[in-house]
Short mmCIF file of C-alpha atoms in Angstrom, two decimals:
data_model
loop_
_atom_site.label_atom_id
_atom_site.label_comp_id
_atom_site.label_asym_id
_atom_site.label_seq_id
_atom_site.Cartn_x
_atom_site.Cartn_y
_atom_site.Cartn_z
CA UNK A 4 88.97 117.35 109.13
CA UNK A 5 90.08 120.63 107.82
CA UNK A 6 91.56 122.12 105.15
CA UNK A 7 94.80 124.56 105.70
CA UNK A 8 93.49 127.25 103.22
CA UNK A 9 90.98 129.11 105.35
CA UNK A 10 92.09 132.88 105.04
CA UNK A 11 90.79 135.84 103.35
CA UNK A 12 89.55 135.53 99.27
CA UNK A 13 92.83 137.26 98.56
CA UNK A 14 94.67 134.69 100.52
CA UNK A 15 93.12 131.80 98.48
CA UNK A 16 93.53 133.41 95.10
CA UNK A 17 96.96 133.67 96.12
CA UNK A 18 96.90 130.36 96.98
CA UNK A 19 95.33 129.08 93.81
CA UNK A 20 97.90 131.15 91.51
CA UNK A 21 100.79 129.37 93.33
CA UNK A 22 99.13 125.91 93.20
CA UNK A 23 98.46 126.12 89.50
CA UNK A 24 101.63 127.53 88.26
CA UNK A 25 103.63 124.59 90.11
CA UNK A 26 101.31 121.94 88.64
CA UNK A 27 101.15 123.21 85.30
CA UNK A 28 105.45 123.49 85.35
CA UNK A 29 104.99 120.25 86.39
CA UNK A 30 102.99 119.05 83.78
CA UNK A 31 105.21 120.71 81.09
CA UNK A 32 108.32 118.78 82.45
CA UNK A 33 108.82 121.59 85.60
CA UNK A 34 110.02 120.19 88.79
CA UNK A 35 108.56 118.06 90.39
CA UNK A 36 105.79 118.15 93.62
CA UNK A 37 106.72 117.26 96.92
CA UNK A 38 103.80 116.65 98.73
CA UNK A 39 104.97 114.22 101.30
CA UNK A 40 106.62 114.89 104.90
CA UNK A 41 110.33 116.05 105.73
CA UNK A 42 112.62 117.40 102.98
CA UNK A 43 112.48 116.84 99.43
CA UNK A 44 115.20 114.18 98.22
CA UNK A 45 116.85 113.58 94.51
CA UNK A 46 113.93 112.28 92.62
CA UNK A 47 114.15 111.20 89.03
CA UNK A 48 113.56 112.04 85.75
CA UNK A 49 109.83 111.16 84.82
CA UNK A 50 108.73 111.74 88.37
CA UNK A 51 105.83 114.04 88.68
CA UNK A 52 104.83 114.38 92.27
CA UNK A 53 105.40 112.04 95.18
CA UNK A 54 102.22 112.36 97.68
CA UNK A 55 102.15 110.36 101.23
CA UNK A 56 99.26 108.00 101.69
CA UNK A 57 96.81 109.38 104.28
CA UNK A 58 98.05 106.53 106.85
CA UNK A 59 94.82 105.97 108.34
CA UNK A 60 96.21 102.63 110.30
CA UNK A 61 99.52 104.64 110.91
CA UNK A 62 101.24 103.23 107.99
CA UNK A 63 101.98 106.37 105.24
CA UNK A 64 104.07 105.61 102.29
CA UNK A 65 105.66 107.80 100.10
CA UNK A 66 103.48 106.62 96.50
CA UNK A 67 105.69 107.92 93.44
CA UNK A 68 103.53 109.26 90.56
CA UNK A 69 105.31 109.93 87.19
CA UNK A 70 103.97 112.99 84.88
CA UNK A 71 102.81 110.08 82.35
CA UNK A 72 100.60 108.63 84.89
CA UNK A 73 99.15 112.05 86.11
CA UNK A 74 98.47 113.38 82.44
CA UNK A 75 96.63 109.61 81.49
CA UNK A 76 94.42 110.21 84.45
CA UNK A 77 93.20 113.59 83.94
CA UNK A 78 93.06 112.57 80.09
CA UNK A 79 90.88 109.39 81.66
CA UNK A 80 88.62 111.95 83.73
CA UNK A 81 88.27 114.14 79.93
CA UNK A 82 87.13 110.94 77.66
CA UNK A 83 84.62 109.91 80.66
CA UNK A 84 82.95 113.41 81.20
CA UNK A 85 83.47 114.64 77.61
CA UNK A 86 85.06 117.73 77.55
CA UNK A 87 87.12 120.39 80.01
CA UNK A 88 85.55 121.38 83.01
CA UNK A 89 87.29 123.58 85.66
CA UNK A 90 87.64 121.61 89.00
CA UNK A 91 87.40 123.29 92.49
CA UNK A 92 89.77 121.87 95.31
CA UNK A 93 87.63 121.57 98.81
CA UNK A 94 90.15 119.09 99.63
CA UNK A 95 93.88 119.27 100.85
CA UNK A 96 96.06 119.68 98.01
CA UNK A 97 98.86 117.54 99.26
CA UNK A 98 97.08 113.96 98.86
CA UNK A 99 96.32 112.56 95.82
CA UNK A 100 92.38 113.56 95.55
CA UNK A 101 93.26 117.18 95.82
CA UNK A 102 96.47 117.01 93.66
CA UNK A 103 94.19 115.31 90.81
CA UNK A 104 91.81 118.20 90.72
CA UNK A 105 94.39 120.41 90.44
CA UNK A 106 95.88 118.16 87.55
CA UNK A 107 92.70 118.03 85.97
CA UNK A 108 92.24 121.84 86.03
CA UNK A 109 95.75 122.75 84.94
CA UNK A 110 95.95 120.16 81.82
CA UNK A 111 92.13 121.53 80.24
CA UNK A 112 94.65 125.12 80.81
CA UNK A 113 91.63 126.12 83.55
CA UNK A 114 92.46 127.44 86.80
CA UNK A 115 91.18 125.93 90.25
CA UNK A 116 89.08 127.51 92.60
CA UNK A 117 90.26 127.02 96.17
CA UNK A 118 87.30 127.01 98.74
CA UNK A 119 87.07 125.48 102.70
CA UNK A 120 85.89 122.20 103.25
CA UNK A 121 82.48 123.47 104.46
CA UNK A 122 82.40 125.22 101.22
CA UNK A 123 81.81 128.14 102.20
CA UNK A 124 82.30 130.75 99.08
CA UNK A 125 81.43 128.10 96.33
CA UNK A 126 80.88 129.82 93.35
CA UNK A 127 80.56 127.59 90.16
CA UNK A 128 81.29 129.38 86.67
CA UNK A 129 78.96 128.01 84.61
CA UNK A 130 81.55 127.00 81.93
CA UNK A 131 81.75 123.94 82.92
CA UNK A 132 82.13 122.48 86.54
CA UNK A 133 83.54 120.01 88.80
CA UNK A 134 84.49 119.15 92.10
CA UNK A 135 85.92 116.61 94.39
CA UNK A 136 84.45 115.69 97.72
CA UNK A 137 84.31 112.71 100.58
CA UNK A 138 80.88 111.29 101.05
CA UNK A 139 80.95 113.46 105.37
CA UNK A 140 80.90 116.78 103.11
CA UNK A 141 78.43 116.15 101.17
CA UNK A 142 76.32 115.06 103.97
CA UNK A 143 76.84 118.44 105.58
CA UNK A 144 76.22 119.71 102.15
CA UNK A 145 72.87 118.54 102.14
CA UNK A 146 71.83 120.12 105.62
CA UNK A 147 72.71 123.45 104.16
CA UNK A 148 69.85 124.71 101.28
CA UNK A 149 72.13 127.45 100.07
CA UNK A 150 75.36 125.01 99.51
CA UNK A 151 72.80 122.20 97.89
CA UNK A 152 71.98 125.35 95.97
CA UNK A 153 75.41 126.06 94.46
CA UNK A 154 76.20 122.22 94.26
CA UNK A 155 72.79 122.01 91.98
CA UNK A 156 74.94 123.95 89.31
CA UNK A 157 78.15 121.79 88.84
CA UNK A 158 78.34 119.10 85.98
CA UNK A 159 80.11 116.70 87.88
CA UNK A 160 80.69 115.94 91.75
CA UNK A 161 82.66 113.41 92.35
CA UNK A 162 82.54 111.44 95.60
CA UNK A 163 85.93 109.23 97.17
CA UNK A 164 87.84 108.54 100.32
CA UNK A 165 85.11 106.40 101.42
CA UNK A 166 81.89 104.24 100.44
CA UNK A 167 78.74 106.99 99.21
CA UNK A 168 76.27 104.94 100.39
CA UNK A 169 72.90 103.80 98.68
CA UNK A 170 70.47 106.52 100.77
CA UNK A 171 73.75 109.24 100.62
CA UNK A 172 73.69 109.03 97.22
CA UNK A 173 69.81 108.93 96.48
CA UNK A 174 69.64 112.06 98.85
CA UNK A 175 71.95 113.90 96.58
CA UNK A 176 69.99 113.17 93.31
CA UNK A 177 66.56 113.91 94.80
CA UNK A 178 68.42 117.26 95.45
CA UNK A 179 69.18 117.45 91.59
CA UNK A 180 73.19 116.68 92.22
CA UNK A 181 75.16 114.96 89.65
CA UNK A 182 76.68 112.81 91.83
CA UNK A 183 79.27 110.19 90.94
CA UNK A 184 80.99 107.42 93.28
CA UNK A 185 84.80 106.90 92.38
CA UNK A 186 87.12 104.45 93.49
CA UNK A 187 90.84 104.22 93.89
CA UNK A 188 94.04 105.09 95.64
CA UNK A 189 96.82 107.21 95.76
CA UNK A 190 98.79 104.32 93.49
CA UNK A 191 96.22 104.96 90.70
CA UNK A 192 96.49 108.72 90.76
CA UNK A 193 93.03 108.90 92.66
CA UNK A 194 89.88 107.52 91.39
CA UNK A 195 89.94 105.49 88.15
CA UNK A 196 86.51 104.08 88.39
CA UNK A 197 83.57 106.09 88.26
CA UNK A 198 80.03 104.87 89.48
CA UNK A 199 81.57 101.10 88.75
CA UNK A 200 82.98 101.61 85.26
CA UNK A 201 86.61 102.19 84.69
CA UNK A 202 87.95 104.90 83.04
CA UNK A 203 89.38 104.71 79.09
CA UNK A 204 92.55 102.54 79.81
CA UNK A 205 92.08 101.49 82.98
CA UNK A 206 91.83 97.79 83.24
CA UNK A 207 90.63 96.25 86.41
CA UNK A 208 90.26 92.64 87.32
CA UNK A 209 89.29 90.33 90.29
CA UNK A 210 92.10 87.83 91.95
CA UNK A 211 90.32 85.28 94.45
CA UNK A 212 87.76 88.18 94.96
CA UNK A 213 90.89 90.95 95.49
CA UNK A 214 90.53 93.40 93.37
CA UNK A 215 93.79 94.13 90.91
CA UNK A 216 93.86 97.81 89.05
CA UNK A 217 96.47 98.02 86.11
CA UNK A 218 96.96 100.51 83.14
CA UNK A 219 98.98 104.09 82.18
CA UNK A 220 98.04 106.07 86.07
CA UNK A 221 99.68 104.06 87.85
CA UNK A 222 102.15 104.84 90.24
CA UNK A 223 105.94 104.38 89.78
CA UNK A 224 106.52 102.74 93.02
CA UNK A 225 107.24 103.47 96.86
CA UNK A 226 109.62 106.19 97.56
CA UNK A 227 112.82 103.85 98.98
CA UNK A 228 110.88 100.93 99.66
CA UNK A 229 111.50 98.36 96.46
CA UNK A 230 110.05 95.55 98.77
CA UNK A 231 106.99 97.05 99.67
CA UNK A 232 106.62 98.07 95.73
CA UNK A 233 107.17 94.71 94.87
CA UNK A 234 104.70 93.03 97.39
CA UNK A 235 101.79 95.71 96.38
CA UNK A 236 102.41 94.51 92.62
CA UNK A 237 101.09 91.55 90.40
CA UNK A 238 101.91 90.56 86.89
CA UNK A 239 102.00 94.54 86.37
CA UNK A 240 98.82 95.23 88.28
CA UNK A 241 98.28 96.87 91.55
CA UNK A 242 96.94 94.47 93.52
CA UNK A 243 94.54 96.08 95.95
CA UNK A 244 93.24 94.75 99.74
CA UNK A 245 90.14 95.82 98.35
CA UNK A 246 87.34 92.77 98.43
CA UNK A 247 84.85 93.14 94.93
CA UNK A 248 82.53 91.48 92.47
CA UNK A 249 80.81 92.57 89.32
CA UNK A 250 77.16 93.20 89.19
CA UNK A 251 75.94 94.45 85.60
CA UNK A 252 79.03 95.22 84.43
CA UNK A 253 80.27 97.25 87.05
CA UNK A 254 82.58 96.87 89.96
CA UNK A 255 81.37 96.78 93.63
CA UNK A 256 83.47 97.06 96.54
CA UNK A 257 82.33 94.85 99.21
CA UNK A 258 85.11 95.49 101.98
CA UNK A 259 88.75 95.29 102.72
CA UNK A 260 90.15 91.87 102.57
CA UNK A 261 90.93 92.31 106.62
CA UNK A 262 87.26 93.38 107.29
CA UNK A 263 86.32 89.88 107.52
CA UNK A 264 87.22 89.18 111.75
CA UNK A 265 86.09 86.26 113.77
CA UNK A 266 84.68 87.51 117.03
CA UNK A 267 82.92 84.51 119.19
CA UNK A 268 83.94 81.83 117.11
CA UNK A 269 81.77 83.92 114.50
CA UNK A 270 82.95 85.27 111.30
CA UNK A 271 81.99 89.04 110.78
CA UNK A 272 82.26 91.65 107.93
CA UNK A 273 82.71 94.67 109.24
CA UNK A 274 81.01 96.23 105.99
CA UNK A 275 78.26 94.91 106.33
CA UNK A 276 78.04 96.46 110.07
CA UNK A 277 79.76 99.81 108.57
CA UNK A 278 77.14 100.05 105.70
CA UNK A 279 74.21 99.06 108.12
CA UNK A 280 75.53 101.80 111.03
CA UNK A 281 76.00 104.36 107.93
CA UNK A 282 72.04 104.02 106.50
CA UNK A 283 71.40 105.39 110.22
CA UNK A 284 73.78 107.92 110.36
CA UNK A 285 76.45 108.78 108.12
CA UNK A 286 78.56 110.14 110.73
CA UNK A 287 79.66 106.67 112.19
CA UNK A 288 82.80 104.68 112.27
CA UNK A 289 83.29 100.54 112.98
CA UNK A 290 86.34 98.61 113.32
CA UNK A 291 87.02 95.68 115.71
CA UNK A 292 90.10 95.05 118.30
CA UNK A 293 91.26 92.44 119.83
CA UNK A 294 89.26 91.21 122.99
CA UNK A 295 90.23 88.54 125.58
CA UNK A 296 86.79 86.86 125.76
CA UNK A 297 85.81 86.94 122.17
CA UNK A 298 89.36 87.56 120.48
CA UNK A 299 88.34 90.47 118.35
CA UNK A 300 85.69 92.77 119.64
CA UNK A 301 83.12 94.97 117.18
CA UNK A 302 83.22 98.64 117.97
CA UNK A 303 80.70 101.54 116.77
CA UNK A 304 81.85 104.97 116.59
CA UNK A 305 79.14 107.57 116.98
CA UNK A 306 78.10 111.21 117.66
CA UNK A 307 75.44 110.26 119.77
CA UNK A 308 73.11 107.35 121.67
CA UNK A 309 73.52 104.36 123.90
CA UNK A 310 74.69 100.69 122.98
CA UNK A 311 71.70 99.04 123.69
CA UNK A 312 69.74 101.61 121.57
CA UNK A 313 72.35 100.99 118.55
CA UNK A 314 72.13 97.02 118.85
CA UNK A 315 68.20 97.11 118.80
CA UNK A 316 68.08 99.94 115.88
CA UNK A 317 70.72 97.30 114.10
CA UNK A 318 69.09 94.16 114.63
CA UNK A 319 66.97 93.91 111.85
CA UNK A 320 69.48 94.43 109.18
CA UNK A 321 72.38 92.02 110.68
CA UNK A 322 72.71 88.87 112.35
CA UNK A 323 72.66 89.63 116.51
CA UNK A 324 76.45 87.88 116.25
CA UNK A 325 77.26 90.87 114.14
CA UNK A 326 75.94 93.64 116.43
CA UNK A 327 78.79 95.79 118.22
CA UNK A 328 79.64 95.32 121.19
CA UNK A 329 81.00 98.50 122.35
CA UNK A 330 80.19 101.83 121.92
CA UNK A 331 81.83 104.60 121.80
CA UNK A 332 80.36 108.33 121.94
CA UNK A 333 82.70 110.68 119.54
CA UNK A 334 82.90 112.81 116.54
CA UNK A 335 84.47 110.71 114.08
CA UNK A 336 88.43 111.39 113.94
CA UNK A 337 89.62 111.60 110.29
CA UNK A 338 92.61 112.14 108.79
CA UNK A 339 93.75 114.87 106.51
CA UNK A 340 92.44 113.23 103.32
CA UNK A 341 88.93 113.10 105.04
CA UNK A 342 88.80 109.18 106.10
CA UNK A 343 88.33 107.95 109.33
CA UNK A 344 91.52 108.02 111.18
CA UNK A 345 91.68 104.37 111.77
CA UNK A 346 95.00 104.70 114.57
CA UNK A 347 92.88 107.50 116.38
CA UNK A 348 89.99 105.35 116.46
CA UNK A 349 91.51 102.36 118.03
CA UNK A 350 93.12 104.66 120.78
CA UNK A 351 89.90 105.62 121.24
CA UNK A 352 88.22 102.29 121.47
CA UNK A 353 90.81 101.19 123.95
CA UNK A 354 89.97 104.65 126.07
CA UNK A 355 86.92 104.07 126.76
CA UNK A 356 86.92 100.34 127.04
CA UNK A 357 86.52 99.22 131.00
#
């Protein structure tokens, strides 16, 4: 994935001027941000910014965020870490990760660095630092001695858009990175829980394993769709497709709610297989589609090797029910916001499929 800001230094200062003075007139009660596709409609009082969800199974909606919401989770982010910290964006600025650092930046009155996504240019100030990443950049990160460098010098680098990973995230701290794992969604202005914990206000709570998310950041709603609002929303909570449980007082995500398929007669988590494919190699992708022999077929996305290699090099972490049963050879497709592009991937899948 890329990020559109990838001109000269003078083109991203520009950039970075224009970005904070809309979120900070935002923030004092300015209009509000349009961040989603098409033109901007009527929006009402309260609202802050509307951002489109990254639609990685083709489905975007239009996730309304008041100002209240967006000023309780960058006062959230303050309690946790302590104090201001100026936040650079390495992520596009029109979904809800990259909006949130500028948020953060703009209400501590801090500007925010713009940089690519291969972070080329990083430059911390040493006043207090922060930044926002998905778990594939910091891999890259890590190949790169003078980025790990750079990284070594920010306070806080917080990891979303997809699971960190036990040997990701014990790679980082051997390499002297404050690393932290945060979970949530565009409907809870970005990542309210932080290595497990939630942040000051946040409540969060488990519903037949599904995990619910309530408290002042979240969203107002979807953008003309009360129905859709209404089935996302429980007793005032958010109620997630997110599978959890607690383990020592913090919250671990075990999967989607739809990860669990039956393939063979055989129920499968496709966690399990995505968390076994990722201690190989970061840089993979499952998902499963349907299959006339065994109804729903597992798939493994990767940069390189052969299915027979994968199965045996998988074997001894998952039942041989589990094991894919199709590979396919790819970079991993991924949508603006950095996940994997779940629409591309089945096209893909069905591609190369014979």
């Amino acid at each position: 994935f890329s990020f559109p800001v990838l001109g000269s230094r003078r083109d991203r200062e520009t950039q970075v001027v224009t970005m904070n003075t809309d979120v900070s007139r935002m923030l004092d009660g300015g209009p509000a941000l349009w961040l989603a596709d098409g033109p901007a409609p009527r929006l009402p009082r309260g609202v802050g910014a509307v951002v489109q969800t990254s639609g990685t199974t083709g489905s975007a909606r239009r996730v309304v965020l008041s100002r209240d919401a967006l000023r309780a989770a960058a006062g959230a982010a303050r309690e946790r870490v302590g104090g201001d910290l100026t936040w650079h964006l390495a992520l596009p600025g029109r979904y809800v990760a990259g909006l949130m650092v500028q948020v953060r930046s703009a209400a501590a009155g801090r500007g925010t660095p713009v940089v690519p996504t291969d972070l080329e240019g990083l430059a911390p100030t040493g006043d207090g630092d922060a930044i926002s990443l998905v778990p594939t950049q910091l891999h890259r990160a890590l190949g790169d001695a003078a980025v790990t460098k750079r990284l070594r010098a920010f306070d806080l680098i917080l990891l979303g858009g997809a699971p960190l990973g036990n040997e990701l995230r014990e790679r980082a701290r051997d390499a002297g990175l404050a690393v932290v794992e945060s979970y949530g969604m565009s409907e809870t202005c970005g990542g309210v829980v932080w290595d497990g914990t939630p942040l000051p206000g946040v409540g969060v709570g488990l519903r037949d394993g599904r995990v619910s998310i309530g408290g002042p950041t979240l969203f107002d709603g979807y953008l003309g769709d009360p129905t859709a609002t209404a089935a996302a929303m429980d007793a005032g909570a958010l109620l997630t497709r997110d599978r959890g449980h607690w383990t020592n007082g913090r919250l671990v995500i075990t999967g989607r709610i739809d990860d669990v398929i039956v393939s063979g007669g055989v129920n499968v988590d496709l966690a399990e297989v995505r968390a076994a494919a990722a201690r190989l190699d970061p840089e993979t992708a499952v998902l499963a589609v349907p299959d006339a022999e065994w109804g729903r077929r597992v798939v493994l996305f990767a940069a390189s090797g052969d299915l027979a290699g994968w199965r045996e090099a998988l074997a001894s972490a998952l039942p041989r029910t589990w094991l894919p049963r199709q590979l396919v050879v790819t970079p991993i497709p991924r949508t603006p916001g950095g996940k994997p592009d779940r629409e591309a991937l089945n096209r893909l899948a069905a591609y190369g499929y014979h």
